[in-house]
Coordinates of C-alpha atoms and ligand atoms in Angstrom, one line a residue:
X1 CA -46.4 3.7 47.7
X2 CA -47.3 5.7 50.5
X3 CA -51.0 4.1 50.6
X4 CA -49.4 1.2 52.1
X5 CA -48.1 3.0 54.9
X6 CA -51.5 4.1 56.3
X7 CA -52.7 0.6 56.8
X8 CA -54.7 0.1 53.5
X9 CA -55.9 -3.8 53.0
X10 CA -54.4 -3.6 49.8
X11 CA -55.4 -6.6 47.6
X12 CA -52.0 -8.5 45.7
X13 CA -53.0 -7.4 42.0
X14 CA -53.8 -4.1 42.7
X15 CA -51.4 -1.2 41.9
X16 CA -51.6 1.4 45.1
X17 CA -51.3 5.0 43.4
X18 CA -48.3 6.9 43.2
X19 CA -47.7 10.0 45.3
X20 CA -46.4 11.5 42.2
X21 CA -49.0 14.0 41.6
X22 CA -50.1 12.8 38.4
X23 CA -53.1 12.0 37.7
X24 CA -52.6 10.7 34.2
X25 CA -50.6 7.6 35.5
X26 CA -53.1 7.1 38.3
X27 CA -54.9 3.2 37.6
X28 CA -58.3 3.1 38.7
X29 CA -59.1 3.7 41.8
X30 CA -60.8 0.9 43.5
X31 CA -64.1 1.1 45.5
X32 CA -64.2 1.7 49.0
X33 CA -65.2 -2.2 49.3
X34 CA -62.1 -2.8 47.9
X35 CA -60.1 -0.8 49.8
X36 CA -61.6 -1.1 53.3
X37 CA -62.0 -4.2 55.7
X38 CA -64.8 -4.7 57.7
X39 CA -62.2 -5.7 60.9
X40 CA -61.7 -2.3 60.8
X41 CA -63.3 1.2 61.9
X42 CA -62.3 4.9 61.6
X43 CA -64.4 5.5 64.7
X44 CA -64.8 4.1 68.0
X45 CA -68.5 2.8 68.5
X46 CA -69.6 1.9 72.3
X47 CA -71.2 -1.4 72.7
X48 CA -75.3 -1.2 72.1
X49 CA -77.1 -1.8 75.0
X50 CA -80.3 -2.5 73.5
X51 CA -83.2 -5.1 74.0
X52 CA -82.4 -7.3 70.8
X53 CA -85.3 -9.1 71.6
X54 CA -87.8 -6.4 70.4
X55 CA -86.3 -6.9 66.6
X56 CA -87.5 -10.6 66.7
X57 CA -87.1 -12.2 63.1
X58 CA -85.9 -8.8 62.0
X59 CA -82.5 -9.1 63.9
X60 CA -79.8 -9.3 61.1
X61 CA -78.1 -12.5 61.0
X62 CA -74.9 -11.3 59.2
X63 CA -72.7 -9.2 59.7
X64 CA -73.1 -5.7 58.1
X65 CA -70.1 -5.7 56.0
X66 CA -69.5 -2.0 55.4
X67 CA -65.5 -1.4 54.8
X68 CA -63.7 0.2 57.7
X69 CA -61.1 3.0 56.7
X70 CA -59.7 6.0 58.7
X71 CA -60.5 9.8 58.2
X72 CA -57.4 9.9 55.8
X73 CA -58.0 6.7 54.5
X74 CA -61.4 7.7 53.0
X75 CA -60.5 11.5 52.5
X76 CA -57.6 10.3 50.0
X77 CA -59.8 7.8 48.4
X78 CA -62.1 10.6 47.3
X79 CA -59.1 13.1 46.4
X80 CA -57.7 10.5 44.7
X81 CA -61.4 10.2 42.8
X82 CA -61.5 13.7 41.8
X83 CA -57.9 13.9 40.4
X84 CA -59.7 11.4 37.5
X85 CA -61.8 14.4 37.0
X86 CA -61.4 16.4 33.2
X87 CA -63.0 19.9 34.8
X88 CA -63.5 23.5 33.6
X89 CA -61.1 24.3 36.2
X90 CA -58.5 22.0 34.8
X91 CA -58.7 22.6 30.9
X92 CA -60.5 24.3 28.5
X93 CA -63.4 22.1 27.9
X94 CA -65.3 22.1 24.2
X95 CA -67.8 20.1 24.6
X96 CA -70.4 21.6 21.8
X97 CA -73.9 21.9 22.9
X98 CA -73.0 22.2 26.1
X99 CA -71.4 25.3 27.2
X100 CA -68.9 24.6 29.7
X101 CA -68.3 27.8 30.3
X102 CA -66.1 29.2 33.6
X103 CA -68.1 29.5 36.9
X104 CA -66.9 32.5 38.5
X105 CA -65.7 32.3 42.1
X106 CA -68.2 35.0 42.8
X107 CA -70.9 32.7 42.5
X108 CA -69.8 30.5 44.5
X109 CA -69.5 32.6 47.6
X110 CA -73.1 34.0 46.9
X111 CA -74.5 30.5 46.7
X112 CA -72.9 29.8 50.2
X113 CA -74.7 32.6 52.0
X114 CA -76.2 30.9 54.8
X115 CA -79.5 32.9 54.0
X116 CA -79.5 31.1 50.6
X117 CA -77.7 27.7 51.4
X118 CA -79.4 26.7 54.4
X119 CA -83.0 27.7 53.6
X120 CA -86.0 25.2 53.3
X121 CA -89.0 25.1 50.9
X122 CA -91.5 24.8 54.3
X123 CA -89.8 27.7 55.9
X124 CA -92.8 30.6 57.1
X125 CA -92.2 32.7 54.0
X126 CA -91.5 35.8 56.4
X127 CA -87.9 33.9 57.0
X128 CA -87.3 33.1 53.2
X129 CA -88.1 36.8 51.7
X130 CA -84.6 37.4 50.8
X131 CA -84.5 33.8 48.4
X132 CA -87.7 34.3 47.4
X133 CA -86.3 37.6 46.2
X134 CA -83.6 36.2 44.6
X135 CA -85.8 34.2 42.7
X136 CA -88.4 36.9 41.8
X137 CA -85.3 39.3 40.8
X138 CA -83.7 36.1 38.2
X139 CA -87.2 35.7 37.3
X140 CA -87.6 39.7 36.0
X141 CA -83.6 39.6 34.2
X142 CA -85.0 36.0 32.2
X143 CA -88.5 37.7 31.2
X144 CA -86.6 40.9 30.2
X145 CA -83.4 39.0 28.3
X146 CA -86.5 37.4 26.2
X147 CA -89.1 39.8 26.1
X148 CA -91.9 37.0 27.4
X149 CA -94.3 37.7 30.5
X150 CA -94.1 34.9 32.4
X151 CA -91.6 32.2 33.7
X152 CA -91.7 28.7 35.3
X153 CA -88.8 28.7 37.4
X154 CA -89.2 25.3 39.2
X155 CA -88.0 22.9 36.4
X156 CA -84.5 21.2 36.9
X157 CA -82.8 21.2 33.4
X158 CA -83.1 21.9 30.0
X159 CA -85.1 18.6 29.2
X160 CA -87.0 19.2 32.5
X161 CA -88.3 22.9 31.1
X162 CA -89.0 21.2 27.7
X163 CA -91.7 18.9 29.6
X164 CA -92.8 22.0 31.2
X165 CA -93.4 24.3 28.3
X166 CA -94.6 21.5 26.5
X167 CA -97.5 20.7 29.5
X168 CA -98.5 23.7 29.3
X169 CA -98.8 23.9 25.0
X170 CA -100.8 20.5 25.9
X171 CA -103.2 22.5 28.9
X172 CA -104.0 25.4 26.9
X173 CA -105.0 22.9 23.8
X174 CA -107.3 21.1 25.9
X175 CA -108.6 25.0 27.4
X176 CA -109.4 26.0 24.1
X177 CA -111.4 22.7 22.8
X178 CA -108.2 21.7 21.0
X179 CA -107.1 18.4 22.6
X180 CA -107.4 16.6 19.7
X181 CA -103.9 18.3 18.4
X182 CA -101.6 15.0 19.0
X183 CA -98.8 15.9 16.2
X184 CA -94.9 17.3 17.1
X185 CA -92.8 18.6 14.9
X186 CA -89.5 18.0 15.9
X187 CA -86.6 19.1 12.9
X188 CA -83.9 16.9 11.9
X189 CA -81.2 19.1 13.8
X190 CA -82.8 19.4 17.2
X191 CA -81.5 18.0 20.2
X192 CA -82.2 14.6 21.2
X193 CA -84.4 15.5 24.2
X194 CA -86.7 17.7 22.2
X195 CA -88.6 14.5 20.1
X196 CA -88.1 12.3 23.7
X197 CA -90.0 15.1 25.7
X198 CA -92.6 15.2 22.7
X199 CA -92.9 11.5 22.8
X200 CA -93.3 11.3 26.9
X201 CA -96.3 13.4 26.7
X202 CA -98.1 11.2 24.1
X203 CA -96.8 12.9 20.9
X204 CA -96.8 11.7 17.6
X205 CA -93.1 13.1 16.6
X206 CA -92.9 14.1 13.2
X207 CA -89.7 15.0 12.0
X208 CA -88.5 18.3 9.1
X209 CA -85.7 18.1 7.4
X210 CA -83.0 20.6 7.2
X211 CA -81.8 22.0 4.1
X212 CA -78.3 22.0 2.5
X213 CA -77.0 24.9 4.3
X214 CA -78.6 23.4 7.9
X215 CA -81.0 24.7 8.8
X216 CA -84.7 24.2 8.5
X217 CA -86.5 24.0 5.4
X218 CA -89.6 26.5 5.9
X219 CA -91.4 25.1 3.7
X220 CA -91.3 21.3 4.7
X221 CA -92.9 23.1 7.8
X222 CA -96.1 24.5 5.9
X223 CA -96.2 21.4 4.1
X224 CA -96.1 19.2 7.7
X225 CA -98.6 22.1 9.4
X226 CA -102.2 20.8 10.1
X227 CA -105.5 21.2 12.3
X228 CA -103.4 17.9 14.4
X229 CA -100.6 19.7 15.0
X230 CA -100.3 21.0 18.4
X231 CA -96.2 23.0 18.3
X232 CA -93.2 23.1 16.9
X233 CA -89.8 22.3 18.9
X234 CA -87.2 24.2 17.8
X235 CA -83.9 24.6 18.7
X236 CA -82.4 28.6 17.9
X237 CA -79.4 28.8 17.8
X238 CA -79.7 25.4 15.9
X239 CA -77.3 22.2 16.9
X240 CA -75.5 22.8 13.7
X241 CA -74.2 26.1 15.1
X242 CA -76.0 28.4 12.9
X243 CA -79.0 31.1 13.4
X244 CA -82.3 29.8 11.7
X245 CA -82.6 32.7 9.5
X246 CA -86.4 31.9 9.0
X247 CA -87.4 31.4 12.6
X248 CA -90.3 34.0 12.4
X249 CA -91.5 32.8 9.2
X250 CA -91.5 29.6 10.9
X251 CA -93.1 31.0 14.3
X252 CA -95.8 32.9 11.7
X253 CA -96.7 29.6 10.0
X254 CA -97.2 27.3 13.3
X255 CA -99.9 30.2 14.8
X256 CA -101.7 30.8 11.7
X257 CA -102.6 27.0 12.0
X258 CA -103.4 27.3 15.7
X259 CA -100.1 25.7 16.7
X260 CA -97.3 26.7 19.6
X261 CA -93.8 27.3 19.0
X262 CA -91.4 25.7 21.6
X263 CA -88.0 27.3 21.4
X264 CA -85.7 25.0 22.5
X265 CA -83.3 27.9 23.9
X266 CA -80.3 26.2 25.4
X267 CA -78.2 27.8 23.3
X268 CA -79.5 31.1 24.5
X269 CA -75.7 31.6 24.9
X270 CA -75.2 32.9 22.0
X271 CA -77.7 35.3 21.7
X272 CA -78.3 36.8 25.2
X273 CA -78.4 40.7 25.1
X274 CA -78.6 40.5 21.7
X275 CA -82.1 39.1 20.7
X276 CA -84.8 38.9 22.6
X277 CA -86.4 35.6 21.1
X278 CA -89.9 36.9 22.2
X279 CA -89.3 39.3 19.6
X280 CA -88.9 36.4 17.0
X281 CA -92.9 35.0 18.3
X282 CA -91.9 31.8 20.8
X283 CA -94.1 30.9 23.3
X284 CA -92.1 28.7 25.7
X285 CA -88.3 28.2 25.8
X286 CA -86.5 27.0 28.4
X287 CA -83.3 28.5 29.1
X288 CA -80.2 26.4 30.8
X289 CA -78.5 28.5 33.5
X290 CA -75.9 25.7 34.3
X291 CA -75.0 26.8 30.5
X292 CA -75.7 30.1 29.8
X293 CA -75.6 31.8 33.0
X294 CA -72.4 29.9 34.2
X295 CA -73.3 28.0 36.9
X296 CA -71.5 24.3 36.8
X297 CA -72.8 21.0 35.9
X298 CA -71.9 18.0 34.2
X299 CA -71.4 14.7 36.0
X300 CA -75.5 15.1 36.4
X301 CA -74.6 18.1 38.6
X302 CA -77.6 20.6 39.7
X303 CA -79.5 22.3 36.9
X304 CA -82.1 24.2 36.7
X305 CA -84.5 25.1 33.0
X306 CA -86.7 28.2 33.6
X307 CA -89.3 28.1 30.7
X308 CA -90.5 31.8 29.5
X309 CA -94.1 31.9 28.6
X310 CA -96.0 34.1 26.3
X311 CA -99.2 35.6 27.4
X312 CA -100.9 32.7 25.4
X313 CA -99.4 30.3 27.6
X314 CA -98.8 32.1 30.7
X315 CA -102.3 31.1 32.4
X316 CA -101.2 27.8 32.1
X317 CA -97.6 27.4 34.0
X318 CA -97.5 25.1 36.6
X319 CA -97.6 26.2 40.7
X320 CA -96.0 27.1 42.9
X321 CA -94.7 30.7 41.7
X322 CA -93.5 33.5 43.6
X323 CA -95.6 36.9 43.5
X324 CA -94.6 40.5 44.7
X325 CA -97.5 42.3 47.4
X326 CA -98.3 45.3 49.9
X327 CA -96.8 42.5 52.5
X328 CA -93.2 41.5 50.6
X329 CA -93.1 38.1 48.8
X330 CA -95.9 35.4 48.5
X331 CA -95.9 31.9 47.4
X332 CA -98.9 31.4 45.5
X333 CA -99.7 27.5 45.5
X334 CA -103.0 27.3 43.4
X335 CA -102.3 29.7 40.1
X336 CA -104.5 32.4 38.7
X337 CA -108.2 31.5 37.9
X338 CA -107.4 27.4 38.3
X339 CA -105.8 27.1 34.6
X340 CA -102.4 26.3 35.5
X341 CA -101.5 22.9 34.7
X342 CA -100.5 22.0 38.0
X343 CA -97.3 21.2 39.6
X344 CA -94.4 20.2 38.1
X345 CA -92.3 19.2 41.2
X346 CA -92.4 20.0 44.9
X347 CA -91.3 23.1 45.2
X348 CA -89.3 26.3 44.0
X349 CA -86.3 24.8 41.7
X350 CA -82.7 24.8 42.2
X351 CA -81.9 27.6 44.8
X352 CA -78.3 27.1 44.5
X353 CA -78.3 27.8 40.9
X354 CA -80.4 30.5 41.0
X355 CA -78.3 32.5 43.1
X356 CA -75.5 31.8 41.5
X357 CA -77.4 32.5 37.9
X358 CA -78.3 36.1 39.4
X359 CA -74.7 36.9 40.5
X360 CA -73.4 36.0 37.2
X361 CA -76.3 38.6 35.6
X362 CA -75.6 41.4 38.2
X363 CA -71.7 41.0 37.9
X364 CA -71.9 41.3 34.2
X365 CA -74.6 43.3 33.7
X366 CA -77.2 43.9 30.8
X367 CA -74.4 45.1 28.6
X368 CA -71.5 42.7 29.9
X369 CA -74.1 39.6 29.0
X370 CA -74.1 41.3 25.4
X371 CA -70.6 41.1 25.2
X372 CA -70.1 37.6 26.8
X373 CA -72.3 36.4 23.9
X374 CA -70.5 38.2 21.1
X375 CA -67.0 37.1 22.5
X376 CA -69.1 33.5 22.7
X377 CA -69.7 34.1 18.9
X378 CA -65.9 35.4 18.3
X379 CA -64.3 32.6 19.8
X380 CA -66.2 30.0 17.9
X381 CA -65.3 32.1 14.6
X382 CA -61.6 32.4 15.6
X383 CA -61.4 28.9 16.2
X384 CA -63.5 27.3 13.2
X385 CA -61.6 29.7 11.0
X386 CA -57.8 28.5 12.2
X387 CA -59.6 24.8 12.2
X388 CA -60.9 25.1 8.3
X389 CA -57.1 24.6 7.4
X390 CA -57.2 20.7 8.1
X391 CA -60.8 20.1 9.2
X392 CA -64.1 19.7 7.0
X393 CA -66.2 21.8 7.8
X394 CA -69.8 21.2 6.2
X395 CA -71.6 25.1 6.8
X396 CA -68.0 26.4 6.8
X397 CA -68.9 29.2 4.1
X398 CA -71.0 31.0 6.9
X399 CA -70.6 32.3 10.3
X400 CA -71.2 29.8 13.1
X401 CA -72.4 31.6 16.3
X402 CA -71.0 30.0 19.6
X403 CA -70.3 26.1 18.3
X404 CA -67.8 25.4 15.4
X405 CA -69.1 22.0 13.3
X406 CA -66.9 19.5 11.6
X407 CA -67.7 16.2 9.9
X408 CA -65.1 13.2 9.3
X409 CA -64.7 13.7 5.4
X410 CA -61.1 15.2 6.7
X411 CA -60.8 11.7 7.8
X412 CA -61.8 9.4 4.8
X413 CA -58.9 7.2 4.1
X414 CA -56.5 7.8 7.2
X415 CA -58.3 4.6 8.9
X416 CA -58.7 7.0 11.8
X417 CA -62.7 7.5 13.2
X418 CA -64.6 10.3 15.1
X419 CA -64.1 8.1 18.2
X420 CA -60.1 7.8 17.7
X421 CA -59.5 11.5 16.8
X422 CA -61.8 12.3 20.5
X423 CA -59.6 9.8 22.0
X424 CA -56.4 10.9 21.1
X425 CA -57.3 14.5 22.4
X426 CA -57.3 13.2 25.5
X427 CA -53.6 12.2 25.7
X428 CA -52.8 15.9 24.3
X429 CA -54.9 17.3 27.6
X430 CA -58.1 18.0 26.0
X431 CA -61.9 16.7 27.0
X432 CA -62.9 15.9 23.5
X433 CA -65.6 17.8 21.6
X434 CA -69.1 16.4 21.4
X435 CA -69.0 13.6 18.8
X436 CA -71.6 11.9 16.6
X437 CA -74.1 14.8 16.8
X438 CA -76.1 16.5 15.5
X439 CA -77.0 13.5 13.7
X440 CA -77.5 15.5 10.7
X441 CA -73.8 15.8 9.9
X442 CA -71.4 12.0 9.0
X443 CA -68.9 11.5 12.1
X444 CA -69.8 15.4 13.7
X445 CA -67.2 17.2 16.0
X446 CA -69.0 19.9 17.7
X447 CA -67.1 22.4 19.5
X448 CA -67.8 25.1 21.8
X449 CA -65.2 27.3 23.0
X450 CA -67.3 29.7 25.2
X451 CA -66.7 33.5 25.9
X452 CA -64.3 32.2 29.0
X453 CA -61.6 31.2 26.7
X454 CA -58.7 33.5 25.9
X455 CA -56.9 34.1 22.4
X456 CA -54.0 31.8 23.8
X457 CA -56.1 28.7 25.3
X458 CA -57.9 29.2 21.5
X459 CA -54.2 29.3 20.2
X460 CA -53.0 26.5 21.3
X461 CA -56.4 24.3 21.6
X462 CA -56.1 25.1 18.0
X463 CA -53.0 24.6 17.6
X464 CA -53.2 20.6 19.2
X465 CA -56.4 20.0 16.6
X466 CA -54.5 20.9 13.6
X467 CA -51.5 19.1 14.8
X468 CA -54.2 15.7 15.6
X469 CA -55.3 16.3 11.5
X470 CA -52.1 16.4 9.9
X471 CA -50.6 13.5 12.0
X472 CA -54.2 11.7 10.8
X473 CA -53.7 12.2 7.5
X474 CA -49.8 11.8 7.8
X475 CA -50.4 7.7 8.5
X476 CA -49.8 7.8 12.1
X477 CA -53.2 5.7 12.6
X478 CA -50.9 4.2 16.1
X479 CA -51.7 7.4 17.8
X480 CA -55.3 7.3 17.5
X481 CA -56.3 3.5 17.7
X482 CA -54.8 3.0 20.8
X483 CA -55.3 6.0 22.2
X484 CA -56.1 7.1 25.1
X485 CA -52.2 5.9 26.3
X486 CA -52.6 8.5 28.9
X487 CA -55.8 7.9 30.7
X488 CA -56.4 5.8 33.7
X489 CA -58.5 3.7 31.6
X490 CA -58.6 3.2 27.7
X491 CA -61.4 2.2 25.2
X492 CA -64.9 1.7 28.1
X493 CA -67.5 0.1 26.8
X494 CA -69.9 3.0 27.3
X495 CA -73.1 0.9 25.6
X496 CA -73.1 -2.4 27.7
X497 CA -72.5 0.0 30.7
X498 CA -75.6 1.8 29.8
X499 CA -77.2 -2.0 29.2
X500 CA -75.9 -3.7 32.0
X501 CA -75.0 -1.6 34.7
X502 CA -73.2 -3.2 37.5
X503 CA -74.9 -1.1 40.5
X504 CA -74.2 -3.1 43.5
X505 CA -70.5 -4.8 44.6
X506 CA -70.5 -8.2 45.4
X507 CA -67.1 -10.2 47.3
Ligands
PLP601 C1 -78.2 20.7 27.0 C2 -79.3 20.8 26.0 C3 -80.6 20.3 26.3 C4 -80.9 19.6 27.6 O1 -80.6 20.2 28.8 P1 -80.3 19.4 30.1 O2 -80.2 20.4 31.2 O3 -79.1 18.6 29.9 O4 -81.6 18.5 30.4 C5 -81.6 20.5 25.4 N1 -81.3 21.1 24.2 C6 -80.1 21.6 23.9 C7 -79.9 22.2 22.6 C8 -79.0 21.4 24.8 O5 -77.8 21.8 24.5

């Protein structure tokens, strides 16, 4: 109880941590509120000697009540914090969709460079030519990877580029005397962002349905094509896991009726090096480099969603971009003949991902980013075909690329859900897979190795699954219904959090 020691205002029903080391028996740990006292102070403040008579009515009448704590106090309240954390760093990580794939140290370093770090978007733009060369550079390895001629590098994440590509489908409508076009269609497999970005910007959303084998039924699309339709948002590869075989039929069939196709392209993952999907006719996809290109997120960490452009669209991307001349790097502000749509957001983007997206490229190169995709690929193969043994796996009779899909037919009968099986992983060690979606698929577990996994964190990830299945079907519901055991906290309500979050602390 060596919290104790240190002088911590420890309330009666609360458990102070043990030193142990180990997390899993850690209880929650309280707020700073909760811990702190406002008698205290880690520093020592002088007296003011101000004029409190120039506040007048403004003068506060109670006291502040912010909670005094020491330097170690407060630097062991936000260790302690972190040790709740599941991370890459900790555990393999399948969170389908998602990529949570290792962040090389490398990148790190790079991304600290003072010259990179420490930089501001109002510099003179004679002190910034090194990022802004950084960002030209990532700009030229994303337009070559997809074979487009442009890129918006400003937006923040995936569902930010989708606005972004999708502003610019809705700009180059209204250039061409095509405003009119108010129709989306969204398939039945994409990701939920894709029909909300639609939506945002005033779209009717219109959804396709897939076909048996999941993927999209081409010719629900002709049917659904029309003068009102204004794109297409499709995700390649698709939230089931699989390539959409007919994506340039598809592509062929949205232009010939004047439409756009967005490529949803957050799954770029699986592909990079291998196609370029400007090959397969998109013209805007936005591509996640905290997934693809390593960088980390989750927790509503940095992003950042470059959208590619084709030369249809390219007039149109917002401002500012960064351009090469005689004189080194410029920042043009107002965009090439007045078409571009305008600006997205302040500035440049994420700088910090950028730099550590480029070292990520540069480390592998071209032909190591061909080979992180196919071990991407192999790893999801390897892993769906050990899994097939005990798991039900609805597109099991083909190839997956990087995500492995299961439903909760394994399940029927055992009295054990989705939501119990993700649960119990967590006492084995595991952040469970991505549940409940796609939506297309009853109960879905997606999963999503990466390339970063080796064969014996597959083996024995593997290994725990099939041991969770049997032990379901074997009757031993006791190990799923009340899990997590391990777990600072069980069963959250994550829905009335959402609802009614509690966002301020009150005595
Ligand atoms: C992650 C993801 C998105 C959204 O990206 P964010 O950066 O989270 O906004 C969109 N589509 C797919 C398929 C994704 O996996």
């Amino acid at each position: 109880m060596s919290m104790n020691s240190v002088g911590r205002s420890t309330k009666s029903d609360q458990v102070a941590p043990s030193g142990s080391g180990d997390c899993s028996l850690l209880p929650a740990e309280p707020l700073l509120f909760e811990i702190g006292s406002t008698e205290h102070s880690g520093v020592d403040l002088p007296d003011i000697e101000v004029d409190d008579k120039r506040l007048g009515n403004f003068r506060r009448q109670t006291p502040l009540e912010l909670p005094g704590l020491s330097e170690p106090e407060n630097m062991r309240h936000y260790v302690r914090l972190s040790r709740l954390n599941y991370s890459i760093d900790a555990g393999l990580y399948p969170l389908g969709s998602c990529t949570m794939k290792h962040n090389p140290r490398l990148n790190e370093k790079m991304a600290r460079l003072p010259g990179f770090a420490d930089v501001h978007p109002l510099q003179p733009v004679s002190t910034v030519q090194g990022a802004l060369g950084v960002i030209s550079e990532l700009a030229h390895w994303l337009m070559t990877l997809t074979n487009t001629s442009a890129v918006a590098m400003s937006p923040k994440a995936g569902a930010h580029g989708e606005m972004c590509g999708m502003m610019a489908i809705k700009a180059a409508h209204a250039a061409s005397g095509q405003g009119h076009r108010n129709i989306v269609l969204v398939p039945e497999s994409a990701h939920g962002t894709n029909p909300a970005t639609a939506a945002f910007l005033g779209y009717k959303v219109v959804p396709i349905p897939a076909k048996s084998d999941g993927t999209v039924d081409v010719s629900a699309v002709e049917e659904a094509l029309s003068a009102d339709v204004a794109a297409i948002m499709l995700t390649n590869p698709n939230t089931c896991g699989l390539f959409e075989p007919d994506v340039k039929k598809i592509a062929d069939a949205v232009h010939k009726a004047g439409g756009y196709f967005y490529c949803d392209g957050a799954n770029f993952n699986a592909i990079m090096g291998v196609i370029r999907p400007g090959d397969l006719g998109i013209d805007a996809m936005h591509i996640n480099l905290h997934k693809t290109f390593s960088t980390p997120h989750g927790g509503g960490g940095p992003g950042a969603g470059p959208v590619v452009l084709s030369d249809a669209l390219a007039p149109f991307a917002p401002v500012p971009f960064v351009q090469k001349s005689n004189e080194g790097f410029v920042v043009e502000e107002h965009g090439d003949g007045n078409s571009s749509f305008g600006r997205l957001c302040a500035f440049h983007g994420q700088m910090g991902m950028f730099t550590r997206a480029l070292t990520y490229m540069l480390s592998h190169g071209g032909d190591g980013l061909t080979q992180a995709a196919k071990d991407a690929v192999l790893n999801a193969n390897y892993l769906k075909a050990r899994l097939q043994e005990e798991f039900s796996m609805p597109y099991g009779d083909q190839p997956c690329m990087h995500e492995t899909l299961s439903d909760d037919s394994f399940l029927e009968g055992t009295g054990v859900t989705t939501l119990d099986f993700a649960k119990a992983m967590i006492d084995e060690g595991y952040h469970p897979m991505t549940m409940y979606f796609p939506l297309v698929v009853h109960g879905a577990m997606l999963i999503e190795p990466t390339e970063s996994e080796s064969l014996y964190a597959l083996d024995a990830f593997a290994q725990t699954m099939l041991d969770l299945a049997k032990s379901a079907k074997a009757g031993d519901v006791e190990r799923f219904v009340n899990a997590p055991t391990k777990a600072p906290l069980r069963r959250l309500d994550e829905t009335g959090a959402a609802r009614n979050p509690v966002l301020k602390w009150s005595k």
